[in-house]
GROMACS .gro file of C-alpha atoms in nm:
model
  283
    1MET     CA    1   0.031  12.650  -9.587
    2THR     CA    2  -0.315  12.755  -9.473
    3SER     CA    3  -0.199  12.924  -9.154
    4ASN     CA    4   0.086  13.099  -9.336
    5HIS     CA    5  -0.144  13.243  -9.601
    6VAL     CA    6  -0.469  13.309  -9.415
    7LEU     CA    7  -0.412  13.687  -9.435
    8LEU     CA    8  -0.457  13.667  -9.811
    9ASN     CA    9  -0.815  13.545  -9.763
   10ARG     CA   10  -0.887  13.863  -9.568
   11VAL     CA   11  -0.743  14.091  -9.835
   12PHE     CA   12  -0.954  13.966 -10.123
   13ASN     CA   13  -1.293  14.005  -9.956
   14HIS     CA   14  -1.571  14.263  -9.973
   15ARG     CA   15  -1.512  14.423  -9.635
   16THR     CA   16  -1.145  14.495  -9.701
   17PHE     CA   17  -1.219  14.601 -10.059
   18HIS     CA   18  -1.486  14.854  -9.960
   19GLY     CA   19  -1.272  14.991  -9.679
   20LEU     CA   20  -0.971  15.045  -9.902
   21ILE     CA   21  -1.154  15.230 -10.178
   22ASN     CA   22  -1.319  15.450  -9.917
   23GLY     CA   23  -0.983  15.559  -9.781
   24LYS     CA   24  -0.967  15.345  -9.468
   25THR     CA   25  -0.633  15.212  -9.349
   26ASN     CA   26  -0.625  14.833  -9.344
   27LYS     CA   27  -0.362  14.655  -9.135
   28VAL     CA   28  -0.420  14.322  -9.312
   29PHE     CA   29  -0.357  14.476  -9.654
   30THR     CA   30  -0.040  14.642  -9.525
   31ALA     CA   31   0.080  14.318  -9.362
   32CYS     CA   32   0.026  14.122  -9.685
   33LEU     CA   33   0.218  14.378  -9.887
   34GLN     CA   34   0.508  14.357  -9.644
   35ARG     CA   35   0.506  13.977  -9.646
   36TYR     CA   36   0.434  13.890 -10.009
   37VAL     CA   37   0.535  14.186 -10.227
   38ASN     CA   38   0.900  14.246 -10.299
   39LYS     CA   39   0.909  14.619 -10.371
   40SER     CA   40   1.184  14.852 -10.258
   41ARG     CA   41   1.020  15.156 -10.416
   42PRO     CA   42   0.674  15.311 -10.386
   43ALA     CA   43   0.421  15.172 -10.633
   44LYS     CA   44   0.059  15.225 -10.733
   45ASN     CA   45  -0.199  15.014 -10.554
   46ILE     CA   46  -0.295  14.842 -10.879
   47GLU     CA   47   0.062  14.717 -10.917
   48LEU     CA   48   0.075  14.599 -10.557
   49ILE     CA   49  -0.258  14.415 -10.584
   50SER     CA   50  -0.143  14.257 -10.908
   51ASN     CA   51   0.166  14.127 -10.727
   52LEU     CA   52  -0.047  13.982 -10.447
   53TYR     CA   53  -0.272  13.813 -10.701
   54ARG     CA   54   0.024  13.661 -10.884
   55TYR     CA   55   0.132  13.515 -10.552
   56LEU     CA   56  -0.212  13.357 -10.516
   57ALA     CA   57  -0.182  13.210 -10.865
   58LYS     CA   58   0.152  13.047 -10.789
   59HIS     CA   59   0.123  12.947 -10.424
   60TYR     CA   60  -0.228  12.972 -10.280
   61ARG     CA   61  -0.522  12.925 -10.516
   62ASN     CA   62  -0.792  12.994 -10.259
   63GLU     CA   63  -1.168  13.022 -10.306
   64TYR     CA   64  -1.142  13.384 -10.420
   65PHE     CA   65  -0.895  13.285 -10.690
   66TYR     CA   66  -1.135  13.016 -10.815
   67LYS     CA   67  -1.434  13.251 -10.813
   68ASN     CA   68  -1.248  13.530 -10.986
   69THR     CA   69  -1.122  13.287 -11.250
   70LEU     CA   70  -1.474  13.155 -11.312
   71LEU     CA   71  -1.609  13.505 -11.356
   72ASN     CA   72  -1.329  13.611 -11.591
   73LYS     CA   73  -1.308  13.293 -11.797
   74LEU     CA   74  -1.678  13.204 -11.815
   75LEU     CA   75  -1.892  13.516 -11.776
   76LEU     CA   76  -1.649  13.754 -11.948
   77GLY     CA   77  -1.476  13.498 -12.170
   78ARG     CA   78  -1.723  13.243 -12.305
   79HIS     CA   79  -2.034  13.455 -12.245
   80ASN     CA   80  -2.093  13.827 -12.202
   81MET     CA   81  -2.266  14.053 -11.952
   82ASN     CA   82  -2.540  14.156 -12.194
   83THR     CA   83  -2.679  13.803 -12.221
   84THR     CA   84  -2.560  13.633 -11.902
   85THR     CA   85  -2.588  13.707 -11.531
   86ALA     CA   86  -2.363  13.570 -11.257
   87LEU     CA   87  -2.477  13.506 -10.901
   88ALA     CA   88  -2.261  13.414 -10.602
   89GLU     CA   89  -2.317  13.264 -10.258
   90LEU     CA   90  -2.680  13.195 -10.346
   91PRO     CA   91  -2.865  13.032 -10.052
   92ILE     CA   92  -3.037  12.708 -10.150
   93ASN     CA   93  -3.186  12.513  -9.860
   94THR     CA   94  -2.895  12.445  -9.620
   95SER     CA   95  -2.623  12.527  -9.874
   96LYS     CA   96  -2.489  12.825 -10.067
   97ALA     CA   97  -2.410  12.790 -10.436
   98ASP     CA   98  -2.062  12.933 -10.492
   99PHE     CA   99  -2.120  13.057 -10.845
  100VAL     CA  100  -2.419  13.046 -11.081
  101LEU     CA  101  -2.439  13.155 -11.445
  102ILE     CA  102  -2.779  13.231 -11.596
  103ASN     CA  103  -2.870  13.308 -11.956
  104GLY     CA  104  -3.123  13.090 -12.138
  105TYR     CA  105  -3.038  12.820 -11.884
  106ALA     CA  106  -2.859  12.804 -11.550
  107THR     CA  107  -2.541  12.632 -11.436
  108VAL     CA  108  -2.424  12.598 -11.077
  109TYR     CA  109  -2.052  12.575 -11.001
  110GLU     CA  110  -1.954  12.429 -10.664
  111ILE     CA  111  -1.591  12.503 -10.579
  112LYS     CA  112  -1.365  12.252 -10.406
  113THR     CA  113  -1.013  12.387 -10.373
  114ASP     CA  114  -0.715  12.192 -10.242
  115LEU     CA  115  -0.800  12.352  -9.907
  116ASP     CA  116  -1.154  12.208  -9.897
  117SER     CA  117  -1.291  11.871  -9.791
  118PHE     CA  118  -1.566  11.678  -9.970
  119ASP     CA  119  -1.757  11.610  -9.648
  120ARG     CA  120  -2.064  11.818  -9.738
  121LEU     CA  121  -2.055  11.766 -10.113
  122GLU     CA  122  -2.343  11.519 -10.130
  123THR     CA  123  -2.567  11.748  -9.924
  124GLN     CA  124  -2.469  12.051 -10.131
  125LEU     CA  125  -2.541  11.880 -10.461
  126ASN     CA  126  -2.877  11.754 -10.337
  127ASP     CA  127  -2.970  12.109 -10.238
  128TYR     CA  128  -2.861  12.257 -10.571
  129TYR     CA  129  -3.066  12.009 -10.775
  130HIS     CA  130  -3.378  12.118 -10.587
  131ALA     CA  131  -3.343  12.464 -10.742
  132PHE     CA  132  -3.133  12.417 -11.059
  133ASN     CA  133  -3.094  12.143 -11.317
  134LYS     CA  134  -2.726  12.161 -11.413
  135VAL     CA  135  -2.430  12.145 -11.176
  136PHE     CA  136  -2.051  12.129 -11.205
  137VAL     CA  137  -1.794  12.078 -10.932
  138VAL     CA  138  -1.481  12.286 -10.995
  139THR     CA  139  -1.160  12.155 -10.845
  140SER     CA  140  -0.786  12.115 -10.898
  141GLU     CA  141  -0.608  11.852 -11.103
  142SER     CA  142  -0.506  11.666 -10.788
  143ASN     CA  143  -0.871  11.603 -10.693
  144VAL     CA  144  -0.998  11.484 -11.032
  145ASP     CA  145  -0.959  11.108 -10.984
  146ARG     CA  146  -1.123  11.110 -10.643
  147LEU     CA  147  -1.404  11.336 -10.762
  148THR     CA  148  -1.459  11.127 -11.076
  149ASN     CA  149  -1.512  10.823 -10.856
  150ILE     CA  150  -1.754  11.010 -10.628
  151LEU     CA  151  -1.957  11.151 -10.917
  152LYS     CA  152  -1.962  10.850 -11.149
  153ASP     CA  153  -2.313  10.758 -11.265
  154THR     CA  154  -2.442  11.103 -11.165
  155SER     CA  155  -2.557  11.404 -11.366
  156THR     CA  156  -2.296  11.629 -11.205
  157GLY     CA  157  -2.008  11.749 -11.420
  158ILE     CA  158  -1.646  11.819 -11.331
  159CYS     CA  159  -1.436  12.121 -11.427
  160VAL     CA  160  -1.069  12.168 -11.343
  161LEU     CA  161  -0.878  12.485 -11.268
  162THR     CA  162  -0.567  12.391 -11.462
  163SER     CA  163  -0.205  12.472 -11.384
  164ARG     CA  164  -0.235  12.744 -11.650
  165ASN     CA  165  -0.531  12.889 -11.458
  166THR     CA  166  -0.789  12.807 -11.723
  167ILE     CA  167  -1.118  12.619 -11.676
  168SER     CA  168  -1.121  12.276 -11.840
  169GLU     CA  169  -1.428  12.049 -11.852
  170ARG     CA  170  -1.342  11.689 -11.761
  171LYS     CA  171  -1.690  11.541 -11.717
  172PRO     CA  172  -1.997  11.693 -11.883
  173ALA     CA  173  -2.291  11.795 -11.670
  174ILE     CA  174  -2.625  11.647 -11.773
  175THR     CA  175  -2.938  11.858 -11.745
  176ASP     CA  176  -3.153  11.692 -11.479
  177ASN     CA  177  -3.499  11.822 -11.388
  178ARG     CA  178  -3.600  11.525 -11.173
  179PHE     CA  179  -3.535  11.689 -10.838
  180LEU     CA  180  -3.661  12.043 -10.899
  181HIS     CA  181  -3.871  12.149 -10.603
  182HIS     CA  182  -4.117  12.437 -10.590
  183ALA     CA  183  -4.035  12.533 -10.232
  184SER     CA  184  -3.660  12.545 -10.291
  185MET     CA  185  -3.703  12.752 -10.607
  186PHE     CA  186  -3.946  12.990 -10.439
  187LYS     CA  187  -3.704  13.058 -10.153
  188VAL     CA  188  -3.436  13.163 -10.401
  189LEU     CA  189  -3.663  13.441 -10.527
  190ARG     CA  190  -3.700  13.787 -10.380
  191LYS     CA  191  -4.047  13.927 -10.311
  192TYR     CA  192  -4.066  14.142 -10.622
  193GLU     CA  193  -3.944  13.847 -10.831
  194TYR     CA  194  -4.208  13.596 -10.725
  195GLU     CA  195  -4.471  13.870 -10.750
  196SER     CA  196  -4.362  13.930 -11.109
  197ILE     CA  197  -4.394  13.557 -11.184
  198LEU     CA  198  -4.741  13.531 -11.034
  199HIS     CA  199  -4.861  13.842 -11.213
  200SER     CA  200  -4.726  13.709 -11.544
  201HIS     CA  201  -4.882  13.366 -11.499
  202TYR     CA  202  -5.214  13.449 -11.333
  203GLY     CA  203  -5.261  13.817 -11.404
  204TYR     CA  204  -5.312  13.897 -11.037
  205LEU     CA  205  -5.159  13.872 -10.689
  206PRO     CA  206  -5.333  13.720 -10.387
  207THR     CA  207  -5.553  13.944 -10.178
  208THR     CA  208  -5.503  13.848  -9.817
  209THR     CA  209  -5.356  13.968  -9.489
  210GLN     CA  210  -4.989  14.061  -9.463
  211VAL     CA  211  -4.930  13.763  -9.234
  212LYS     CA  212  -5.066  13.516  -9.489
  213TYR     CA  213  -4.934  13.688  -9.802
  214TYR     CA  214  -4.610  13.489  -9.840
  215LYS     CA  215  -4.789  13.157  -9.794
  216GLU     CA  216  -5.062  13.248 -10.042
  217CYS     CA  217  -4.803  13.354 -10.298
  218PHE     CA  218  -4.624  13.022 -10.257
  219ASN     CA  219  -4.952  12.830 -10.291
  220LEU     CA  220  -5.005  12.993 -10.629
  221PHE     CA  221  -4.644  12.935 -10.734
  222GLU     CA  222  -4.669  12.568 -10.636
  223GLN     CA  223  -4.960  12.519 -10.875
  224ILE     CA  224  -4.749  12.617 -11.177
  225ASN     CA  225  -4.600  12.324 -11.370
  226ILE     CA  226  -4.248  12.274 -11.229
  227ASN     CA  227  -4.073  12.316 -11.565
  228ILE     CA  228  -4.267  12.633 -11.642
  229ALA     CA  229  -4.199  12.764 -11.292
  230TYR     CA  230  -3.829  12.693 -11.348
  231CYS     CA  231  -3.825  12.903 -11.664
  232TYR     CA  232  -4.003  13.183 -11.481
  233MET     CA  233  -3.745  13.169 -11.203
  234LEU     CA  234  -3.451  13.186 -11.444
  235ASN     CA  235  -3.607  13.481 -11.623
  236GLU     CA  236  -3.627  13.674 -11.296
  237LEU     CA  237  -3.280  13.577 -11.173
  238LYS     CA  238  -3.127  13.683 -11.502
  239LYS     CA  239  -3.246  14.039 -11.430
  240ARG     CA  240  -3.007  14.057 -11.132
  241ASN     CA  241  -2.740  14.199 -11.358
  242ILE     CA  242  -2.504  14.483 -11.277
  243LYS     CA  243  -2.611  14.826 -11.398
  244GLU     CA  244  -2.278  15.002 -11.458
  245LYS     CA  245  -2.141  14.767 -11.724
  246GLU     CA  246  -1.912  15.015 -11.898
  247GLN     CA  247  -1.738  15.118 -11.576
  248PHE     CA  248  -1.704  14.753 -11.477
  249ARG     CA  249  -1.514  14.674 -11.796
  250ASN     CA  250  -1.230  14.896 -11.674
  251VAL     CA  251  -1.185  14.705 -11.347
  252PRO     CA  252  -0.855  14.510 -11.338
  253TYR     CA  253  -0.873  14.133 -11.388
  254GLU     CA  254  -0.762  14.069 -11.030
  255LEU     CA  255  -1.063  14.253 -10.882
  256LYS     CA  256  -1.340  14.162 -11.127
  257TYR     CA  257  -1.521  13.929 -10.886
  258LEU     CA  258  -1.516  14.177 -10.599
  259ALA     CA  259  -1.638  14.463 -10.818
  260TYR     CA  260  -1.911  14.258 -10.988
  261PHE     CA  261  -2.069  14.149 -10.661
  262SER     CA  262  -2.028  14.476 -10.472
  263GLY     CA  263  -2.333  14.651 -10.615
  264PHE     CA  264  -2.121  14.944 -10.727
  265LYS     CA  265  -2.266  15.275 -10.840
  266ALA     CA  266  -2.083  15.504 -11.082
  267SER     CA  267  -1.933  15.698 -10.789
  268ASP     CA  268  -1.789  15.376 -10.642
  269TYR     CA  269  -1.604  15.303 -10.965
  270GLY     CA  270  -1.457  15.651 -10.939
  271LYS     CA  271  -1.334  15.575 -10.588
  272LEU     CA  272  -1.186  15.247 -10.708
  273HIS     CA  273  -1.003  15.423 -10.990
  274ASP     CA  274  -0.857  15.677 -10.748
  275PHE     CA  275  -0.748  15.407 -10.503
  276LEU     CA  276  -0.582  15.193 -10.769
  277ASN     CA  277  -0.383  15.487 -10.904
  278LYS     CA  278  -0.267  15.607 -10.565
  279THR     CA  279   0.102  15.547 -10.492
  280ARG     CA  280   0.214  15.400 -10.161
  281GLY     CA  281   0.521  15.248 -10.003
  282ILE     CA  282   0.540  14.894  -9.869
  283CYS     CA  283   0.673  14.976  -9.522
   0.00000   0.00000   0.00000
């Protein structure tokens, strides 16, 4: 199945998405339409993309499908963009957190589709707990028993992407601060974010050479109580919210994840609107 559907992974990604809305011809998009969309008449791009996405839902629930479902069901369903921020592919030590939600607290969601192995799961979870205190693994129904056995007696929770494409919690995640690590948390932060934390906590920033500045900032950060530092970090990460919220609300369900993490300006949403309403043939 993987080899037969690999083109779909290349359609629902940022490079293809940006190219299409900027008027570039994409052979992969065209090939997927010809292979997976049964249309004998010209149709708008939004209709064609919707057909491709329905194919994903029925036959090939890949990582994009999981991520887009998490964003729609959790950020836009259970929470809202005014109080909650979503992050994706967040580097933490040697791993990247697939999806993170931050409001008054933070939750990491590690995705394991039917196409993934569990080989790196232990390493990934260890990395995540160095920077965050609550973690779920999101998987399919077929992996639940195996995952339950792997995660028994741990703080990590389990969520399932059900056959109805909803998110169902099967094992609660327990908040666990035992492994929080200053260095891992500090590396998650951008320069202006850790400067904001230090200024809030100490009232000043270190005065030193440019070469030593990063190290001196970390030395100050490391002296903050770990639980207080964690709250500071969440407060800064929560500010990484999208700016054009009203335009984002009009993005179709199928493309919410791509639009949210594309850093769109108002003009980009205009380009997306034009692309989606453009009519094209399949052949």
